[in-house]
């Protein structure tokens, strides 16, 4: 229960940072590039802090696809992966509600921001593969202490170099439907995003097994 609480809390606080910084950026400037920069920097900073403090408790994945790949690599059980995913999704949704309320918006305000198209779906595959390779590549390089920084660096960059702005996380994707703001995503966009994230997980798993486990032999 302690680990599940840590995952829920960490994912919730991450969503507070993602949605909250997007709302603040929209209120501070009309420059979309600057809005995205604010959103990316706030998200990256929050990731470093949250992974550092929660990693000793739960592993601080905050992301179902990280858990799925870990289980495929023999580092966890499917039961724990499922429980983590539920906790992460619940925590993320709670974080979205909190972010909305902090900025005097309706607690639940479904996003109308439709994100669709093959370019966006491919971007989610790339973002997910990259995230997984960064996470497990850093660990396989025996530099697990650097994971907070390598993950934050990847996500911050991927906000800019992917057309989907790199959600790369099913729990976060679901949570972001609850805010019709800068970081939101319309509910109807969820299915393909999650499918592409899972495709990315499969590809990422294959790359990790081939590149990093082979190099370790």
PDB file of C-alpha atoms in Angstrom:
ATOM      1  CA  UNK A   1       0.000   0.000   0.000  1.00  0.00           C
ATOM      2  CA  UNK A   2       2.886   2.349   0.762  1.00  0.00           C
ATOM      3  CA  UNK A   3       4.332   1.840  -2.713  1.00  0.00           C
ATOM      4  CA  UNK A   4       0.960   2.334  -4.391  1.00  0.00           C
ATOM      5  CA  UNK A   5       0.410   5.525  -2.415  1.00  0.00           C
ATOM      6  CA  UNK A   6       3.829   6.787  -3.491  1.00  0.00           C
ATOM      7  CA  UNK A   7       3.038   6.096  -7.151  1.00  0.00           C
ATOM      8  CA  UNK A   8      -0.364   7.772  -6.901  1.00  0.00           C
ATOM      9  CA  UNK A   9       1.060  10.788  -5.099  1.00  0.00           C
ATOM     10  CA  UNK A  10       4.009  11.126  -7.443  1.00  0.00           C
ATOM     11  CA  UNK A  11       1.867  10.878 -10.571  1.00  0.00           C
ATOM     12  CA  UNK A  12      -0.636  13.316  -9.101  1.00  0.00           C
ATOM     13  CA  UNK A  13       2.035  15.897  -8.334  1.00  0.00           C
ATOM     14  CA  UNK A  14       3.509  15.414 -11.798  1.00  0.00           C
ATOM     15  CA  UNK A  15       0.119  16.181 -13.341  1.00  0.00           C
ATOM     16  CA  UNK A  16      -0.244  19.236 -11.110  1.00  0.00           C
ATOM     17  CA  UNK A  17       3.043  20.458 -12.586  1.00  0.00           C
ATOM     18  CA  UNK A  18       2.100  19.602 -16.173  1.00  0.00           C
ATOM     19  CA  UNK A  19      -1.382  21.126 -16.155  1.00  0.00           C
ATOM     20  CA  UNK A  20      -0.686  23.922 -13.696  1.00  0.00           C
ATOM     21  CA  UNK A  21       2.332  25.222 -15.590  1.00  0.00           C
ATOM     22  CA  UNK A  22       0.357  25.108 -18.830  1.00  0.00           C
ATOM     23  CA  UNK A  23      -2.439  27.188 -17.334  1.00  0.00           C
ATOM     24  CA  UNK A  24       0.004  29.679 -15.843  1.00  0.00           C
ATOM     25  CA  UNK A  25       1.871  29.970 -19.138  1.00  0.00           C
ATOM     26  CA  UNK A  26      -1.352  30.703 -21.025  1.00  0.00           C
ATOM     27  CA  UNK A  27      -2.158  33.466 -18.556  1.00  0.00           C
ATOM     28  CA  UNK A  28       1.305  35.018 -18.701  1.00  0.00           C
ATOM     29  CA  UNK A  29       1.877  35.141 -22.456  1.00  0.00           C
ATOM     30  CA  UNK A  30       0.191  34.663 -25.827  1.00  0.00           C
ATOM     31  CA  UNK A  31       3.445  33.349 -27.326  1.00  0.00           C
ATOM     32  CA  UNK A  32       2.799  29.632 -27.897  1.00  0.00           C
ATOM     33  CA  UNK A  33       6.509  28.809 -28.105  1.00  0.00           C
ATOM     34  CA  UNK A  34       7.067  30.450 -24.731  1.00  0.00           C
ATOM     35  CA  UNK A  35       4.034  28.650 -23.318  1.00  0.00           C
ATOM     36  CA  UNK A  36       5.500  25.318 -24.389  1.00  0.00           C
ATOM     37  CA  UNK A  37       8.896  26.254 -22.971  1.00  0.00           C
ATOM     38  CA  UNK A  38       7.360  27.086 -19.597  1.00  0.00           C
ATOM     39  CA  UNK A  39       5.411  23.826 -19.643  1.00  0.00           C
ATOM     40  CA  UNK A  40       8.469  21.762 -20.574  1.00  0.00           C
ATOM     41  CA  UNK A  41      10.786  23.333 -18.004  1.00  0.00           C
ATOM     42  CA  UNK A  42       8.245  22.989 -15.194  1.00  0.00           C
ATOM     43  CA  UNK A  43       7.568  19.368 -16.115  1.00  0.00           C
ATOM     44  CA  UNK A  44      11.256  18.510 -16.326  1.00  0.00           C
ATOM     45  CA  UNK A  45      11.997  20.160 -13.000  1.00  0.00           C
ATOM     46  CA  UNK A  46       9.124  18.378 -11.299  1.00  0.00           C
ATOM     47  CA  UNK A  47      10.244  15.036 -12.728  1.00  0.00           C
ATOM     48  CA  UNK A  48      13.718  15.379 -11.246  1.00  0.00           C
ATOM     49  CA  UNK A  49      12.372  16.182  -7.791  1.00  0.00           C
ATOM     50  CA  UNK A  50       9.617  13.559  -7.793  1.00  0.00           C
ATOM     51  CA  UNK A  51      11.782  10.702  -9.054  1.00  0.00           C
ATOM     52  CA  UNK A  52      14.501  11.537  -6.537  1.00  0.00           C
ATOM     53  CA  UNK A  53      12.161  11.466  -3.554  1.00  0.00           C
ATOM     54  CA  UNK A  54       9.882   8.569  -4.524  1.00  0.00           C
ATOM     55  CA  UNK A  55      12.364   6.188  -6.192  1.00  0.00           C
ATOM     56  CA  UNK A  56      13.502   4.664  -2.875  1.00  0.00           C
ATOM     57  CA  UNK A  57       9.865   3.915  -1.980  1.00  0.00           C
ATOM     58  CA  UNK A  58       8.211   2.666  -5.171  1.00  0.00           C
ATOM     59  CA  UNK A  59      10.679   2.990  -8.029  1.00  0.00           C
ATOM     60  CA  UNK A  60       8.985   6.214  -9.134  1.00  0.00           C
ATOM     61  CA  UNK A  61       7.937   5.086 -12.602  1.00  0.00           C
ATOM     62  CA  UNK A  62       4.678   7.102 -12.564  1.00  0.00           C
ATOM     63  CA  UNK A  63       4.045   5.405 -15.901  1.00  0.00           C
ATOM     64  CA  UNK A  64       2.328   2.106 -16.789  1.00  0.00           C
ATOM     65  CA  UNK A  65       4.510   1.426 -19.831  1.00  0.00           C
ATOM     66  CA  UNK A  66       7.648   1.619 -17.694  1.00  0.00           C
ATOM     67  CA  UNK A  67       6.092  -1.003 -15.441  1.00  0.00           C
ATOM     68  CA  UNK A  68       5.054  -3.171 -18.387  1.00  0.00           C
ATOM     69  CA  UNK A  69       8.558  -3.213 -19.820  1.00  0.00           C
ATOM     70  CA  UNK A  70      10.048  -3.850 -16.388  1.00  0.00           C
ATOM     71  CA  UNK A  71       7.794  -6.873 -16.009  1.00  0.00           C
ATOM     72  CA  UNK A  72       8.711  -8.156 -19.474  1.00  0.00           C
ATOM     73  CA  UNK A  73      12.352  -7.846 -18.416  1.00  0.00           C
ATOM     74  CA  UNK A  74      11.637  -9.983 -15.359  1.00  0.00           C
ATOM     75  CA  UNK A  75      11.862  -7.146 -12.864  1.00  0.00           C
ATOM     76  CA  UNK A  76       8.303  -7.269 -11.506  1.00  0.00           C
ATOM     77  CA  UNK A  77       4.979  -9.088 -11.529  1.00  0.00           C
ATOM     78  CA  UNK A  78       1.929  -8.459 -13.689  1.00  0.00           C
ATOM     79  CA  UNK A  79      -0.181  -8.055 -10.578  1.00  0.00           C
ATOM     80  CA  UNK A  80       2.041  -5.263  -9.262  1.00  0.00           C
ATOM     81  CA  UNK A  81       2.160  -3.664 -12.708  1.00  0.00           C
ATOM     82  CA  UNK A  82      -1.644  -3.593 -12.880  1.00  0.00           C
ATOM     83  CA  UNK A  83      -1.972  -2.193  -9.360  1.00  0.00           C
ATOM     84  CA  UNK A  84       0.650   0.449 -10.107  1.00  0.00           C
ATOM     85  CA  UNK A  85      -1.191   1.458 -13.298  1.00  0.00           C
ATOM     86  CA  UNK A  86      -4.454   1.863 -11.397  1.00  0.00           C
ATOM     87  CA  UNK A  87      -2.777   3.902  -8.654  1.00  0.00           C
ATOM     88  CA  UNK A  88      -0.982   6.072 -11.208  1.00  0.00           C
ATOM     89  CA  UNK A  89      -4.188   6.759 -13.120  1.00  0.00           C
ATOM     90  CA  UNK A  90      -6.167   7.604  -9.987  1.00  0.00           C
ATOM     91  CA  UNK A  91      -3.376   9.830  -8.728  1.00  0.00           C
ATOM     92  CA  UNK A  92      -3.031  11.546 -12.077  1.00  0.00           C
ATOM     93  CA  UNK A  93      -6.756  12.285 -12.284  1.00  0.00           C
ATOM     94  CA  UNK A  94      -6.695  13.701  -8.756  1.00  0.00           C
ATOM     95  CA  UNK A  95      -3.753  15.877  -9.769  1.00  0.00           C
ATOM     96  CA  UNK A  96      -5.686  17.228 -12.759  1.00  0.00           C
ATOM     97  CA  UNK A  97      -8.606  18.175 -10.522  1.00  0.00           C
ATOM     98  CA  UNK A  98      -6.271  19.893  -8.065  1.00  0.00           C
ATOM     99  CA  UNK A  99      -4.538  21.835 -10.853  1.00  0.00           C
ATOM    100  CA  UNK A 100      -7.886  23.034 -12.194  1.00  0.00           C
ATOM    101  CA  UNK A 101      -9.054  24.143  -8.760  1.00  0.00           C
ATOM    102  CA  UNK A 102      -5.763  25.937  -8.039  1.00  0.00           C
ATOM    103  CA  UNK A 103      -6.432  28.180 -11.019  1.00  0.00           C
ATOM    104  CA  UNK A 104     -10.106  28.764 -10.216  1.00  0.00           C
ATOM    105  CA  UNK A 105     -11.425  26.503 -12.970  1.00  0.00           C
ATOM    106  CA  UNK A 106     -14.101  23.833 -12.751  1.00  0.00           C
ATOM    107  CA  UNK A 107     -12.690  20.810 -10.929  1.00  0.00           C
ATOM    108  CA  UNK A 108     -13.453  18.637 -13.947  1.00  0.00           C
ATOM    109  CA  UNK A 109     -13.374  20.413 -17.278  1.00  0.00           C
ATOM    110  CA  UNK A 110     -13.087  17.894 -20.117  1.00  0.00           C
ATOM    111  CA  UNK A 111     -10.576  18.904 -22.734  1.00  0.00           C
ATOM    112  CA  UNK A 112     -11.715  19.763 -26.239  1.00  0.00           C
ATOM    113  CA  UNK A 113      -8.191  19.657 -27.648  1.00  0.00           C
ATOM    114  CA  UNK A 114      -8.317  16.904 -30.263  1.00  0.00           C
ATOM    115  CA  UNK A 115      -4.918  15.427 -31.028  1.00  0.00           C
ATOM    116  CA  UNK A 116      -5.083  13.076 -33.982  1.00  0.00           C
ATOM    117  CA  UNK A 117      -3.266  12.173 -37.180  1.00  0.00           C
ATOM    118  CA  UNK A 118      -0.571   9.700 -38.215  1.00  0.00           C
ATOM    119  CA  UNK A 119       2.168  12.233 -37.477  1.00  0.00           C
ATOM    120  CA  UNK A 120       1.010  12.580 -33.886  1.00  0.00           C
ATOM    121  CA  UNK A 121       0.619   8.825 -33.424  1.00  0.00           C
ATOM    122  CA  UNK A 122       4.126   8.194 -34.766  1.00  0.00           C
ATOM    123  CA  UNK A 123       5.373  10.881 -32.400  1.00  0.00           C
ATOM    124  CA  UNK A 124       3.893   9.002 -29.449  1.00  0.00           C
ATOM    125  CA  UNK A 125       5.669   5.824 -30.513  1.00  0.00           C
ATOM    126  CA  UNK A 126       8.965   7.704 -30.779  1.00  0.00           C
ATOM    127  CA  UNK A 127       8.440   9.483 -27.462  1.00  0.00           C
ATOM    128  CA  UNK A 128       7.582   6.225 -25.691  1.00  0.00           C
ATOM    129  CA  UNK A 129      10.463   4.248 -27.185  1.00  0.00           C
ATOM    130  CA  UNK A 130      12.898   7.013 -26.348  1.00  0.00           C
ATOM    131  CA  UNK A 131      11.679   7.306 -22.775  1.00  0.00           C
ATOM    132  CA  UNK A 132      12.004   3.568 -22.165  1.00  0.00           C
ATOM    133  CA  UNK A 133      15.452   3.376 -23.737  1.00  0.00           C
ATOM    134  CA  UNK A 134      16.562   6.320 -21.608  1.00  0.00           C
ATOM    135  CA  UNK A 135      15.203   4.776 -18.395  1.00  0.00           C
ATOM    136  CA  UNK A 136      16.513   1.254 -18.848  1.00  0.00           C
ATOM    137  CA  UNK A 137      19.637   2.300 -20.732  1.00  0.00           C
ATOM    138  CA  UNK A 138      20.656   4.473 -17.802  1.00  0.00           C
ATOM    139  CA  UNK A 139      19.963   1.621 -15.380  1.00  0.00           C
ATOM    140  CA  UNK A 140      21.832  -0.930 -17.527  1.00  0.00           C
ATOM    141  CA  UNK A 141      24.786   1.460 -17.618  1.00  0.00           C
ATOM    142  CA  UNK A 142      24.840   1.160 -13.814  1.00  0.00           C
ATOM    143  CA  UNK A 143      23.946   4.819 -13.423  1.00  0.00           C
ATOM    144  CA  UNK A 144      20.512   4.443 -11.848  1.00  0.00           C
ATOM    145  CA  UNK A 145      21.205   7.512  -9.713  1.00  0.00           C
ATOM    146  CA  UNK A 146      21.086   9.580 -12.906  1.00  0.00           C
ATOM    147  CA  UNK A 147      17.638   8.374 -14.023  1.00  0.00           C
ATOM    148  CA  UNK A 148      15.852  11.471 -12.625  1.00  0.00           C
ATOM    149  CA  UNK A 149      18.032  13.683 -14.788  1.00  0.00           C
ATOM    150  CA  UNK A 150      18.107  11.610 -17.978  1.00  0.00           C
ATOM    151  CA  UNK A 151      14.322  11.147 -17.891  1.00  0.00           C
ATOM    152  CA  UNK A 152      13.734  14.850 -17.268  1.00  0.00           C
ATOM    153  CA  UNK A 153      16.126  15.753 -20.085  1.00  0.00           C
ATOM    154  CA  UNK A 154      14.335  13.426 -22.526  1.00  0.00           C
ATOM    155  CA  UNK A 155      10.843  14.626 -21.648  1.00  0.00           C
ATOM    156  CA  UNK A 156      11.835  18.305 -21.718  1.00  0.00           C
ATOM    157  CA  UNK A 157      13.371  17.882 -25.154  1.00  0.00           C
ATOM    158  CA  UNK A 158      10.571  15.679 -26.484  1.00  0.00           C
ATOM    159  CA  UNK A 159       8.017  18.382 -25.684  1.00  0.00           C
ATOM    160  CA  UNK A 160       9.637  20.286 -28.537  1.00  0.00           C
ATOM    161  CA  UNK A 161      10.776  17.663 -31.042  1.00  0.00           C
ATOM    162  CA  UNK A 162       7.578  15.566 -31.176  1.00  0.00           C
ATOM    163  CA  UNK A 163       4.350  16.839 -32.707  1.00  0.00           C
ATOM    164  CA  UNK A 164       2.384  15.157 -29.908  1.00  0.00           C
ATOM    165  CA  UNK A 165       4.430  17.001 -27.234  1.00  0.00           C
ATOM    166  CA  UNK A 166       5.370  13.606 -25.807  1.00  0.00           C
ATOM    167  CA  UNK A 167       2.712  12.316 -23.456  1.00  0.00           C
ATOM    168  CA  UNK A 168       4.308   8.827 -23.551  1.00  0.00           C
ATOM    169  CA  UNK A 169       2.303   7.697 -20.523  1.00  0.00           C
ATOM    170  CA  UNK A 170      -1.204   6.140 -20.444  1.00  0.00           C
ATOM    171  CA  UNK A 171      -1.972   7.338 -16.903  1.00  0.00           C
ATOM    172  CA  UNK A 172      -0.939  10.891 -17.732  1.00  0.00           C
ATOM    173  CA  UNK A 173      -2.896  10.749 -20.994  1.00  0.00           C
ATOM    174  CA  UNK A 174      -6.110   9.831 -19.182  1.00  0.00           C
ATOM    175  CA  UNK A 175      -5.578  12.467 -16.492  1.00  0.00           C
ATOM    176  CA  UNK A 176      -4.984  15.248 -18.992  1.00  0.00           C
ATOM    177  CA  UNK A 177      -8.472  14.784 -20.453  1.00  0.00           C
ATOM    178  CA  UNK A 178      -9.864  16.386 -17.292  1.00  0.00           C
ATOM    179  CA  UNK A 179      -8.529  19.869 -18.041  1.00  0.00           C
ATOM    180  CA  UNK A 180      -9.553  21.936 -21.061  1.00  0.00           C
ATOM    181  CA  UNK A 181      -6.348  23.934 -20.930  1.00  0.00           C
ATOM    182  CA  UNK A 182      -2.935  24.090 -22.613  1.00  0.00           C
ATOM    183  CA  UNK A 183      -1.870  20.558 -21.625  1.00  0.00           C
ATOM    184  CA  UNK A 184      -5.254  18.936 -22.164  1.00  0.00           C
ATOM    185  CA  UNK A 185      -6.204  16.197 -24.590  1.00  0.00           C
ATOM    186  CA  UNK A 186      -9.732  15.382 -25.736  1.00  0.00           C
ATOM    187  CA  UNK A 187     -11.154  12.059 -24.487  1.00  0.00           C
ATOM    188  CA  UNK A 188     -11.718  10.852 -28.052  1.00  0.00           C
ATOM    189  CA  UNK A 189      -7.972  11.099 -28.681  1.00  0.00           C
ATOM    190  CA  UNK A 190      -7.116   8.706 -25.840  1.00  0.00           C
ATOM    191  CA  UNK A 191      -7.513   5.295 -27.551  1.00  0.00           C
ATOM    192  CA  UNK A 192      -4.959   5.831 -30.321  1.00  0.00           C
ATOM    193  CA  UNK A 193      -2.541   7.575 -27.956  1.00  0.00           C
ATOM    194  CA  UNK A 194      -2.553   4.609 -25.596  1.00  0.00           C
ATOM    195  CA  UNK A 195      -2.290   2.121 -28.467  1.00  0.00           C
ATOM    196  CA  UNK A 196       0.755   3.973 -29.811  1.00  0.00           C
ATOM    197  CA  UNK A 197       2.296   4.137 -26.342  1.00  0.00           C
ATOM    198  CA  UNK A 198       1.888   0.367 -26.021  1.00  0.00           C
ATOM    199  CA  UNK A 199       3.410  -0.109 -29.469  1.00  0.00           C
ATOM    200  CA  UNK A 200       6.303   2.011 -28.245  1.00  0.00           C
ATOM    201  CA  UNK A 201       6.584  -0.208 -25.173  1.00  0.00           C
ATOM    202  CA  UNK A 202       6.921  -3.332 -27.328  1.00  0.00           C
ATOM    203  CA  UNK A 203       9.529  -1.719 -29.581  1.00  0.00           C
ATOM    204  CA  UNK A 204      11.356  -0.275 -26.589  1.00  0.00           C
ATOM    205  CA  UNK A 205      11.450  -3.684 -24.911  1.00  0.00           C
ATOM    206  CA  UNK A 206      12.998  -5.221 -28.026  1.00  0.00           C
ATOM    207  CA  UNK A 207      15.639  -2.502 -28.247  1.00  0.00           C
ATOM    208  CA  UNK A 208      16.519  -2.791 -24.566  1.00  0.00           C
ATOM    209  CA  UNK A 209      16.838  -6.581 -24.772  1.00  0.00           C
ATOM    210  CA  UNK A 210      18.987  -6.445 -27.901  1.00  0.00           C
ATOM    211  CA  UNK A 211      21.200  -3.427 -27.287  1.00  0.00           C
ATOM    212  CA  UNK A 212      21.703  -3.243 -23.550  1.00  0.00           C
ATOM    213  CA  UNK A 213      21.502  -6.872 -22.454  1.00  0.00           C
ATOM    214  CA  UNK A 214      23.731  -7.980 -25.326  1.00  0.00           C
ATOM    215  CA  UNK A 215      26.285  -5.286 -24.498  1.00  0.00           C
ATOM    216  CA  UNK A 216      26.310  -6.381 -20.876  1.00  0.00           C
ATOM    217  CA  UNK A 217      27.337  -9.939 -21.777  1.00  0.00           C
TER     218      UNK A 217
END
